[in-house]
Amino acid sequence: MRMVNVAAAQMGPIQRAETRAQVAERLMALMHQAHDLGADLIVYPELTLTTFFPRYYVTDTDEINRWYETEMPGAETQPLFDLARQCGIAMYLGYAELTPEGKRFNTAILTDKQAQIVGKYRKVHLPGHADFDPERAFQHLEKYYFEPGDLGFPVWRALGGIFGMCICNDRRWPETYRTMGLQGVEMLLLGYNTPSVNSQRASEGPAERYFQNDLVLQSGAYQNSTWVVATAKAGSEDGNHMIGGSAIVNPEGHIVAQAKTEDDEIVFHACDLDDTEFGKKTIFDFARHRRPEHYGRITGQVGVELPPEE
Ligand code: CDT
């Protein structure tokens, strides 16, 4: 057995006016709860330190920069890192990254039990749009605030296993899971902020969004025989509601623990990384069963190419 006790640290909403210090207090309260449960790993959401700001169209650079981190840990996050080290808990943390070269990424890091950063991932699949859209009830300006990640989908050896990371919209793309599945991933960590309604399609409300969240997490886990840990930032941020549903999914695709609220809440499960072995050696033994000679379109083209008309 290779046990990893996992705490998905769902967060309730963060209002635009809230400070990093206020958020850090909540993160540390969740860390204490996780520690009391015996967690080895805590998984926080996407853009953990701020409101989900891509819903706002802002043009003033100074104002925009307030949402980004130029160092990790920074002054406000150092206490969280110190607590993680004291508790001996590894951590996935999502945040907006502004690099010394002025590049902006939607980023997540993985730390080890000594609070040392062992991995960094930058979100590849950026949903939404790059320009203000007056037709929308609310904006989803990720393509305005970030550039696509430039680090690919690496995996890391940590906590006695093989770990991967992705962020929110990445979870809807099978390529995300398979790229890491091909590196033997045993536990995939992700955070998300998912609006509970589609601003362009009234019929797509919270129930549909919750369903689709479970669907992609469960299929990604099963098809790659990996644990998946997915953590939401949920609830109403200044009137904009986001789904909860933070979940831990086992390598057979079953949800083994899931959030009951849309607030700060720990979702806990003792995960055995050895549970990934059976699927990886049988139905999803990639070396025996994959046929990459027929998958050229997956990397060779981006959009749909229709067959010729009759
Ligand atoms: N943050 C993020 O990527 N959110 C997107 C919203 C898209 S609408 C379904 C997501 O995929 O959840």
mmCIF file of C-alpha atoms and ligand atoms in Angstrom:
data_model
loop_
_atom_site.group_PDB
_atom_site.id
_atom_site.type_symbol
_atom_site.label_atom_id
_atom_site.label_comp_id
_atom_site.label_asym_id
_atom_site.label_seq_id
_atom_site.Cartn_x
_atom_site.Cartn_y
_atom_site.Cartn_z
ATOM 1 C CA MET A 1 0.000 0.000 0.000
ATOM 2 C CA ARG A 2 1.156 3.530 -0.744
ATOM 3 C CA MET A 3 -1.272 5.664 1.241
ATOM 4 C CA VAL A 4 -1.654 9.411 0.707
ATOM 5 C CA ASN A 5 -4.214 11.126 2.921
ATOM 6 C CA VAL A 6 -5.723 13.840 0.761
ATOM 7 C CA ALA A 7 -7.657 16.956 1.764
ATOM 8 C CA ALA A 8 -9.382 18.823 -1.039
ATOM 9 C CA ALA A 9 -9.738 22.274 0.547
ATOM 10 C CA GLN A 10 -12.797 23.737 -1.114
ATOM 11 C CA MET A 11 -13.188 27.456 -0.607
ATOM 12 C CA GLY A 12 -16.336 29.475 -0.420
ATOM 13 C CA PRO A 13 -16.422 32.753 -2.315
ATOM 14 C CA ILE A 14 -13.764 35.470 -2.125
ATOM 15 C CA GLN A 15 -15.239 38.916 -2.655
ATOM 16 C CA ARG A 16 -13.382 41.466 -4.759
ATOM 17 C CA ALA A 17 -12.765 43.684 -1.734
ATOM 18 C CA GLU A 18 -11.223 40.921 0.388
ATOM 19 C CA THR A 19 -7.500 41.147 1.145
ATOM 20 C CA ARG A 20 -4.820 38.487 0.695
ATOM 21 C CA ALA A 21 -4.376 38.481 4.486
ATOM 22 C CA GLN A 22 -8.068 37.616 4.982
ATOM 23 C CA VAL A 23 -7.819 34.835 2.418
ATOM 24 C CA ALA A 24 -4.595 33.502 3.966
ATOM 25 C CA GLU A 25 -6.386 33.214 7.339
ATOM 26 C CA ARG A 26 -9.039 31.014 5.725
ATOM 27 C CA LEU A 27 -6.419 28.910 3.935
ATOM 28 C CA MET A 28 -4.598 28.355 7.207
ATOM 29 C CA ALA A 29 -7.833 27.415 9.012
ATOM 30 C CA LEU A 30 -8.405 24.772 6.320
ATOM 31 C CA MET A 31 -4.786 23.607 6.715
ATOM 32 C CA HIS A 32 -5.356 23.125 10.472
ATOM 33 C CA GLN A 33 -8.480 21.044 9.770
ATOM 34 C CA ALA A 34 -6.573 18.967 7.229
ATOM 35 C CA HIS A 35 -3.769 18.421 9.734
ATOM 36 C CA ASP A 36 -6.252 17.270 12.405
ATOM 37 C CA LEU A 37 -7.514 14.664 9.921
ATOM 38 C CA GLY A 38 -3.963 13.446 9.262
ATOM 39 C CA ALA A 39 -3.603 14.847 5.745
ATOM 40 C CA ASP A 40 -0.386 14.397 3.777
ATOM 41 C CA LEU A 41 -1.564 16.662 0.970
ATOM 42 C CA ILE A 42 -3.910 19.636 0.715
ATOM 43 C CA VAL A 43 -5.335 20.753 -2.620
ATOM 44 C CA TYR A 44 -6.557 24.352 -2.868
ATOM 45 C CA PRO A 45 -8.540 25.803 -5.818
ATOM 46 C CA GLU A 46 -7.593 27.681 -8.974
ATOM 47 C CA LEU A 47 -6.722 31.370 -8.345
ATOM 48 C CA THR A 48 -6.918 30.671 -4.636
ATOM 49 C CA LEU A 49 -5.798 34.069 -3.407
ATOM 50 C CA THR A 50 -8.317 36.367 -5.123
ATOM 51 C CA THR A 51 -11.821 36.586 -6.425
ATOM 52 C CA PHE A 52 -12.282 34.996 -9.874
ATOM 53 C CA PHE A 53 -11.250 38.267 -11.529
ATOM 54 C CA PRO A 54 -11.566 37.247 -15.228
ATOM 55 C CA ARG A 55 -15.253 38.141 -14.847
ATOM 56 C CA TYR A 56 -14.240 41.841 -14.659
ATOM 57 C CA TYR A 57 -12.972 43.944 -17.559
ATOM 58 C CA VAL A 58 -10.257 46.204 -16.145
ATOM 59 C CA THR A 59 -7.803 48.237 -18.238
ATOM 60 C CA ASP A 60 -5.700 49.946 -15.558
ATOM 61 C CA THR A 61 -2.456 47.958 -15.261
ATOM 62 C CA ASP A 62 -1.844 48.856 -11.616
ATOM 63 C CA GLU A 63 -5.290 47.652 -10.723
ATOM 64 C CA ILE A 64 -4.796 44.438 -12.732
ATOM 65 C CA ASN A 65 -1.437 43.774 -11.124
ATOM 66 C CA ARG A 66 -3.030 43.618 -7.666
ATOM 67 C CA TRP A 67 -4.489 40.248 -8.623
ATOM 68 C CA TYR A 68 -1.099 38.732 -9.531
ATOM 69 C CA GLU A 69 1.808 37.301 -7.524
ATOM 70 C CA THR A 70 5.347 38.257 -8.527
ATOM 71 C CA GLU A 71 6.900 35.814 -6.067
ATOM 72 C CA MET A 72 5.787 32.590 -4.421
ATOM 73 C CA PRO A 73 5.758 32.556 -1.506
ATOM 74 C CA GLY A 74 5.267 36.301 -1.148
ATOM 75 C CA ALA A 75 4.798 38.290 2.048
ATOM 76 C CA GLU A 76 1.132 37.313 2.436
ATOM 77 C CA THR A 77 1.598 33.634 1.536
ATOM 78 C CA GLN A 78 4.762 33.016 3.594
ATOM 79 C CA PRO A 79 2.706 32.238 6.762
ATOM 80 C CA LEU A 80 0.806 29.565 4.812
ATOM 81 C CA PHE A 81 4.072 27.997 3.662
ATOM 82 C CA ASP A 82 5.412 28.162 7.233
ATOM 83 C CA LEU A 83 2.301 26.405 8.539
ATOM 84 C CA ALA A 84 2.480 23.764 5.795
ATOM 85 C CA ARG A 85 6.082 23.029 6.825
ATOM 86 C CA GLN A 86 5.136 22.820 10.535
ATOM 87 C CA CYS A 87 2.246 20.474 9.706
ATOM 88 C CA GLY A 88 4.306 18.456 7.223
ATOM 89 C CA ILE A 89 1.617 18.806 4.549
ATOM 90 C CA ALA A 90 2.327 18.959 0.819
ATOM 91 C CA MET A 91 0.225 21.502 -1.082
ATOM 92 C CA TYR A 92 -1.291 22.346 -4.480
ATOM 93 C CA LEU A 93 -1.967 26.084 -4.721
ATOM 94 C CA GLY A 94 -3.367 27.997 -7.690
ATOM 95 C CA TYR A 95 -2.607 31.684 -8.254
ATOM 96 C CA ALA A 96 -2.182 34.349 -10.924
ATOM 97 C CA GLU A 97 1.507 34.626 -11.838
ATOM 98 C CA LEU A 98 3.250 37.729 -13.209
ATOM 99 C CA THR A 99 6.773 36.803 -14.308
ATOM 100 C CA PRO A 100 9.836 39.114 -14.248
ATOM 101 C CA GLU A 101 9.482 39.302 -18.073
ATOM 102 C CA GLY A 102 5.918 40.597 -17.688
ATOM 103 C CA LYS A 103 4.185 37.372 -18.777
ATOM 104 C CA ARG A 104 0.902 36.457 -17.102
ATOM 105 C CA PHE A 105 -0.110 32.881 -16.400
ATOM 106 C CA ASN A 106 -2.856 31.047 -14.519
ATOM 107 C CA THR A 107 -0.518 28.898 -12.438
ATOM 108 C CA ALA A 108 -0.447 26.141 -9.832
ATOM 109 C CA ILE A 109 2.441 24.862 -7.751
ATOM 110 C CA LEU A 110 3.060 21.631 -5.879
ATOM 111 C CA THR A 111 5.096 21.755 -2.685
ATOM 112 C CA ASP A 112 6.562 18.857 -0.740
ATOM 113 C CA LYS A 113 6.127 18.269 3.000
ATOM 114 C CA GLN A 114 8.915 20.758 3.708
ATOM 115 C CA ALA A 115 6.993 23.444 1.772
ATOM 116 C CA GLN A 116 9.587 23.437 -1.007
ATOM 117 C CA ILE A 117 8.176 23.954 -4.490
ATOM 118 C CA VAL A 118 8.686 20.730 -6.444
ATOM 119 C CA GLY A 119 6.484 21.441 -9.457
ATOM 120 C CA LYS A 120 4.894 24.290 -11.379
ATOM 121 C CA TYR A 121 2.112 24.097 -13.964
ATOM 122 C CA ARG A 122 0.688 26.897 -16.123
ATOM 123 C CA LYS A 123 -2.878 26.492 -17.431
ATOM 124 C CA VAL A 124 -2.905 25.380 -21.070
ATOM 125 C CA HIS A 125 -6.617 25.522 -21.977
ATOM 126 C CA LEU A 126 -7.808 29.077 -21.373
ATOM 127 C CA PRO A 127 -11.582 29.350 -21.835
ATOM 128 C CA GLY A 128 -13.536 32.471 -22.613
ATOM 129 C CA HIS A 129 -12.530 35.458 -24.733
ATOM 130 C CA ALA A 130 -9.830 38.109 -25.104
ATOM 131 C CA ASP A 131 -11.975 41.229 -25.586
ATOM 132 C CA PHE A 132 -14.842 42.811 -23.665
ATOM 133 C CA ASP A 133 -18.099 41.199 -24.863
ATOM 134 C CA PRO A 134 -21.168 43.400 -24.313
ATOM 135 C CA GLU A 135 -23.482 40.473 -25.193
ATOM 136 C CA ARG A 136 -22.523 38.516 -22.088
ATOM 137 C CA ALA A 137 -24.222 38.785 -18.694
ATOM 138 C CA PHE A 138 -20.737 38.521 -17.194
ATOM 139 C CA GLN A 139 -17.291 38.355 -18.727
ATOM 140 C CA HIS A 140 -14.933 35.380 -18.903
ATOM 141 C CA LEU A 141 -11.722 37.168 -19.892
ATOM 142 C CA GLU A 142 -9.109 34.485 -19.275
ATOM 143 C CA LYS A 143 -7.674 35.017 -22.764
ATOM 144 C CA TYR A 144 -7.251 38.708 -21.883
ATOM 145 C CA TYR A 145 -5.601 38.184 -18.513
ATOM 146 C CA PHE A 146 -3.384 35.167 -19.278
ATOM 147 C CA GLU A 147 -1.361 33.574 -22.026
ATOM 148 C CA PRO A 148 -1.492 29.809 -22.574
ATOM 149 C CA GLY A 149 0.846 27.860 -20.331
ATOM 150 C CA ASP A 150 4.303 27.137 -21.696
ATOM 151 C CA LEU A 151 5.305 24.194 -19.522
ATOM 152 C CA GLY A 152 3.215 21.384 -21.037
ATOM 153 C CA PHE A 153 1.816 18.700 -18.734
ATOM 154 C CA PRO A 154 4.767 17.329 -16.765
ATOM 155 C CA VAL A 155 4.456 14.949 -13.810
ATOM 156 C CA TRP A 156 6.549 14.827 -10.657
ATOM 157 C CA ARG A 157 7.681 12.151 -8.231
ATOM 158 C CA ALA A 158 6.372 13.173 -4.803
ATOM 159 C CA LEU A 159 4.869 11.552 -1.680
ATOM 160 C CA GLY A 160 5.978 8.129 -2.920
ATOM 161 C CA GLY A 161 4.061 8.389 -6.191
ATOM 162 C CA ILE A 162 3.688 10.190 -9.519
ATOM 163 C CA PHE A 163 1.696 13.431 -9.447
ATOM 164 C CA GLY A 164 0.344 15.696 -12.162
ATOM 165 C CA MET A 165 -1.423 19.043 -12.157
ATOM 166 C CA CYS A 166 -3.901 20.882 -14.320
ATOM 167 C CA ILE A 167 -6.297 23.775 -13.830
ATOM 168 C CA CYS A 168 -10.060 24.066 -14.230
ATOM 169 C CA ASN A 169 -10.964 24.070 -17.947
ATOM 170 C CA ASP A 170 -8.089 21.620 -18.601
ATOM 171 C CA ARG A 171 -10.221 18.969 -16.866
ATOM 172 C CA ARG A 172 -12.715 19.012 -19.738
ATOM 173 C CA TRP A 173 -10.074 17.918 -22.290
ATOM 174 C CA PRO A 174 -9.132 14.218 -22.555
ATOM 175 C CA GLU A 175 -5.728 15.239 -23.921
ATOM 176 C CA THR A 176 -4.880 16.663 -20.483
ATOM 177 C CA TYR A 177 -5.350 13.362 -18.672
ATOM 178 C CA ARG A 178 -3.850 11.197 -21.428
ATOM 179 C CA THR A 179 -0.673 13.284 -21.708
ATOM 180 C CA MET A 180 -0.067 12.692 -18.020
ATOM 181 C CA GLY A 181 -1.412 9.123 -18.196
ATOM 182 C CA LEU A 182 1.366 8.419 -20.694
ATOM 183 C CA GLN A 183 3.836 9.453 -17.975
ATOM 184 C CA GLY A 184 2.282 7.073 -15.462
ATOM 185 C CA VAL A 185 0.387 9.660 -13.422
ATOM 186 C CA GLU A 186 -1.111 8.197 -10.244
ATOM 187 C CA MET A 187 -2.776 11.281 -8.801
ATOM 188 C CA LEU A 188 -3.879 14.317 -10.764
ATOM 189 C CA LEU A 189 -4.522 17.521 -8.811
ATOM 190 C CA LEU A 190 -6.635 20.411 -10.035
ATOM 191 C CA GLY A 191 -8.444 23.495 -8.845
ATOM 192 C CA TYR A 192 -11.403 25.203 -10.498
ATOM 193 C CA ASN A 193 -13.722 28.223 -10.601
ATOM 194 C CA THR A 194 -16.786 27.279 -12.632
ATOM 195 C CA PRO A 195 -19.665 29.736 -13.040
ATOM 196 C CA SER A 196 -22.904 27.879 -12.339
ATOM 197 C CA VAL A 197 -24.681 29.288 -15.384
ATOM 198 C CA ASN A 198 -23.738 29.695 -19.033
ATOM 199 C CA SER A 199 -24.065 33.401 -19.841
ATOM 200 C CA GLN A 200 -24.872 32.518 -23.482
ATOM 201 C CA ARG A 201 -27.258 29.577 -22.936
ATOM 202 C CA ALA A 202 -29.931 29.926 -20.255
ATOM 203 C CA SER A 203 -30.758 26.186 -20.254
ATOM 204 C CA GLU A 204 -27.258 25.362 -18.981
ATOM 205 C CA GLY A 205 -27.684 25.976 -15.262
ATOM 206 C CA PRO A 206 -26.116 24.660 -12.060
ATOM 207 C CA ALA A 207 -27.431 21.072 -12.306
ATOM 208 C CA GLU A 208 -25.891 20.690 -15.757
ATOM 209 C CA ARG A 209 -22.620 22.249 -14.631
ATOM 210 C CA TYR A 210 -22.402 19.937 -11.605
ATOM 211 C CA PHE A 211 -23.140 16.928 -13.829
ATOM 212 C CA GLN A 212 -20.480 17.866 -16.377
ATOM 213 C CA ASN A 213 -17.940 18.416 -13.612
ATOM 214 C CA ASP A 214 -18.442 14.905 -12.242
ATOM 215 C CA LEU A 215 -18.517 13.463 -15.758
ATOM 216 C CA VAL A 216 -15.106 14.734 -16.831
ATOM 217 C CA LEU A 217 -13.389 13.990 -13.517
ATOM 218 C CA GLN A 218 -14.725 10.433 -13.435
ATOM 219 C CA SER A 219 -13.957 9.637 -17.071
ATOM 220 C CA GLY A 220 -10.465 11.141 -16.860
ATOM 221 C CA ALA A 221 -9.689 9.093 -13.752
ATOM 222 C CA TYR A 222 -11.054 5.830 -15.147
ATOM 223 C CA GLN A 223 -9.547 6.089 -18.628
ATOM 224 C CA ASN A 224 -6.086 6.677 -17.202
ATOM 225 C CA SER A 225 -6.432 4.630 -14.014
ATOM 226 C CA THR A 226 -5.436 7.539 -11.805
ATOM 227 C CA TRP A 227 -6.735 9.271 -8.717
ATOM 228 C CA VAL A 228 -8.163 12.721 -9.456
ATOM 229 C CA VAL A 229 -8.505 15.398 -6.790
ATOM 230 C CA ALA A 230 -10.552 18.418 -7.854
ATOM 231 C CA THR A 231 -11.134 21.453 -5.651
ATOM 232 C CA ALA A 232 -13.594 24.271 -6.289
ATOM 233 C CA LYS A 233 -13.853 27.872 -5.274
ATOM 234 C CA ALA A 234 -17.615 28.026 -4.921
ATOM 235 C CA GLY A 235 -20.583 30.155 -3.973
ATOM 236 C CA SER A 236 -21.478 33.718 -4.813
ATOM 237 C CA GLU A 237 -18.667 36.176 -5.507
ATOM 238 C CA ASP A 238 -20.266 39.627 -5.655
ATOM 239 C CA GLY A 239 -23.452 38.082 -7.054
ATOM 240 C CA ASN A 240 -21.724 35.690 -9.469
ATOM 241 C CA HIS A 241 -22.414 32.128 -8.429
ATOM 242 C CA MET A 242 -19.949 29.243 -8.939
ATOM 243 C CA ILE A 243 -20.484 25.514 -8.441
ATOM 244 C CA GLY A 244 -18.930 23.507 -5.617
ATOM 245 C CA GLY A 245 -18.741 19.735 -5.991
ATOM 246 C CA SER A 246 -15.088 19.341 -5.009
ATOM 247 C CA ALA A 247 -14.358 15.662 -5.363
ATOM 248 C CA ILE A 248 -11.867 12.874 -4.908
ATOM 249 C CA VAL A 249 -12.234 10.236 -7.633
ATOM 250 C CA ASN A 250 -10.640 6.802 -7.508
ATOM 251 C CA PRO A 251 -8.898 5.061 -10.438
ATOM 252 C CA GLU A 252 -12.071 3.135 -11.296
ATOM 253 C CA GLY A 253 -13.871 6.433 -11.799
ATOM 254 C CA HIS A 254 -15.941 6.450 -8.612
ATOM 255 C CA ILE A 255 -16.363 9.593 -6.528
ATOM 256 C CA VAL A 256 -15.213 8.502 -3.072
ATOM 257 C CA ALA A 257 -15.643 11.858 -1.315
ATOM 258 C CA GLN A 258 -17.432 15.047 -2.352
ATOM 259 C CA ALA A 259 -18.214 18.459 -0.876
ATOM 260 C CA LYS A 260 -21.648 18.944 0.662
ATOM 261 C CA THR A 261 -21.560 22.743 0.837
ATOM 262 C CA GLU A 262 -20.506 25.677 -1.337
ATOM 263 C CA ASP A 263 -18.312 27.086 1.411
ATOM 264 C CA ASP A 264 -14.920 26.480 3.003
ATOM 265 C CA GLU A 265 -14.930 22.706 3.507
ATOM 266 C CA ILE A 266 -12.420 19.894 3.692
ATOM 267 C CA VAL A 267 -13.149 16.832 1.531
ATOM 268 C CA PHE A 268 -10.973 14.019 2.860
ATOM 269 C CA HIS A 269 -10.009 10.548 1.684
ATOM 270 C CA ALA A 270 -7.195 8.097 2.373
ATOM 271 C CA CYS A 271 -5.976 7.202 -1.135
ATOM 272 C CA ASP A 272 -3.838 4.172 -1.956
ATOM 273 C CA LEU A 273 -1.664 4.909 -4.981
ATOM 274 C CA ASP A 274 -1.342 1.143 -5.534
ATOM 275 C CA ASP A 275 -5.039 1.189 -6.529
ATOM 276 C CA THR A 276 -3.898 2.642 -9.870
ATOM 277 C CA GLU A 277 -1.984 -0.516 -10.764
ATOM 278 C CA PHE A 278 -4.803 -2.835 -11.833
ATOM 279 C CA GLY A 279 -6.209 -0.561 -14.556
ATOM 280 C CA LYS A 280 -2.742 0.366 -15.763
ATOM 281 C CA LYS A 281 -1.849 -3.332 -16.179
ATOM 282 C CA THR A 282 -5.122 -4.448 -17.774
ATOM 283 C CA ILE A 283 -7.688 -2.527 -19.828
ATOM 284 C CA PHE A 284 -5.602 0.662 -19.876
ATOM 285 C CA ASP A 285 -2.199 -0.954 -20.357
ATOM 286 C CA PHE A 286 -1.203 1.667 -22.907
ATOM 287 C CA ALA A 287 1.899 -0.201 -24.135
ATOM 288 C CA ARG A 288 -0.215 -3.205 -25.159
ATOM 289 C CA HIS A 289 -3.417 -1.608 -26.422
ATOM 290 C CA ARG A 290 -2.886 1.932 -27.762
ATOM 291 C CA ARG A 291 -2.757 2.481 -31.548
ATOM 292 C CA PRO A 292 -1.035 5.848 -31.962
ATOM 293 C CA GLU A 293 -0.638 5.278 -35.704
ATOM 294 C CA HIS A 294 -4.360 6.115 -35.894
ATOM 295 C CA TYR A 295 -4.275 9.136 -33.595
ATOM 296 C CA GLY A 296 -2.380 11.580 -35.822
ATOM 297 C CA ARG A 297 -5.276 14.037 -35.909
ATOM 298 C CA ILE A 298 -5.051 14.512 -32.141
ATOM 299 C CA THR A 299 -1.805 16.452 -32.483
ATOM 300 C CA GLY A 300 -1.869 17.196 -36.209
ATOM 301 C CA GLN A 301 -4.937 19.436 -36.303
ATOM 302 C CA VAL A 302 -6.703 21.872 -33.997
ATOM 303 C CA GLY A 303 -10.257 22.473 -35.272
ATOM 304 C CA VAL A 304 -12.695 20.117 -36.978
ATOM 305 C CA GLU A 305 -12.032 19.132 -40.595
ATOM 306 C CA LEU A 306 -15.278 17.902 -42.149
ATOM 307 C CA PRO A 307 -15.351 15.155 -44.799
ATOM 308 C CA PRO A 308 -15.865 16.368 -48.365
ATOM 309 C CA GLU A 309 -19.508 17.082 -49.329
ATOM 310 C CA GLU A 310 -21.174 14.320 -51.427
HETATM 311 N N1 CDT B 1 -11.886 28.830 -14.699
HETATM 312 C C1 CDT B 1 -12.336 28.113 -15.742
HETATM 313 O O1 CDT B 1 -11.569 27.611 -16.541
HETATM 314 N N2 CDT B 1 -13.681 27.980 -15.852
HETATM 315 C C2 CDT B 1 -14.294 27.313 -16.958
HETATM 316 C C3 CDT B 1 -15.622 27.902 -17.261
HETATM 317 C C4 CDT B 1 -16.074 27.465 -18.577
HETATM 318 S S1 CDT B 1 -17.753 27.414 -18.682
HETATM 319 C C5 CDT B 1 -18.110 25.734 -18.642
HETATM 320 C C6 CDT B 1 -14.493 25.820 -16.709
HETATM 321 O O2 CDT B 1 -14.175 25.045 -17.605
HETATM 322 O O3 CDT B 1 -15.005 25.433 -15.667
#
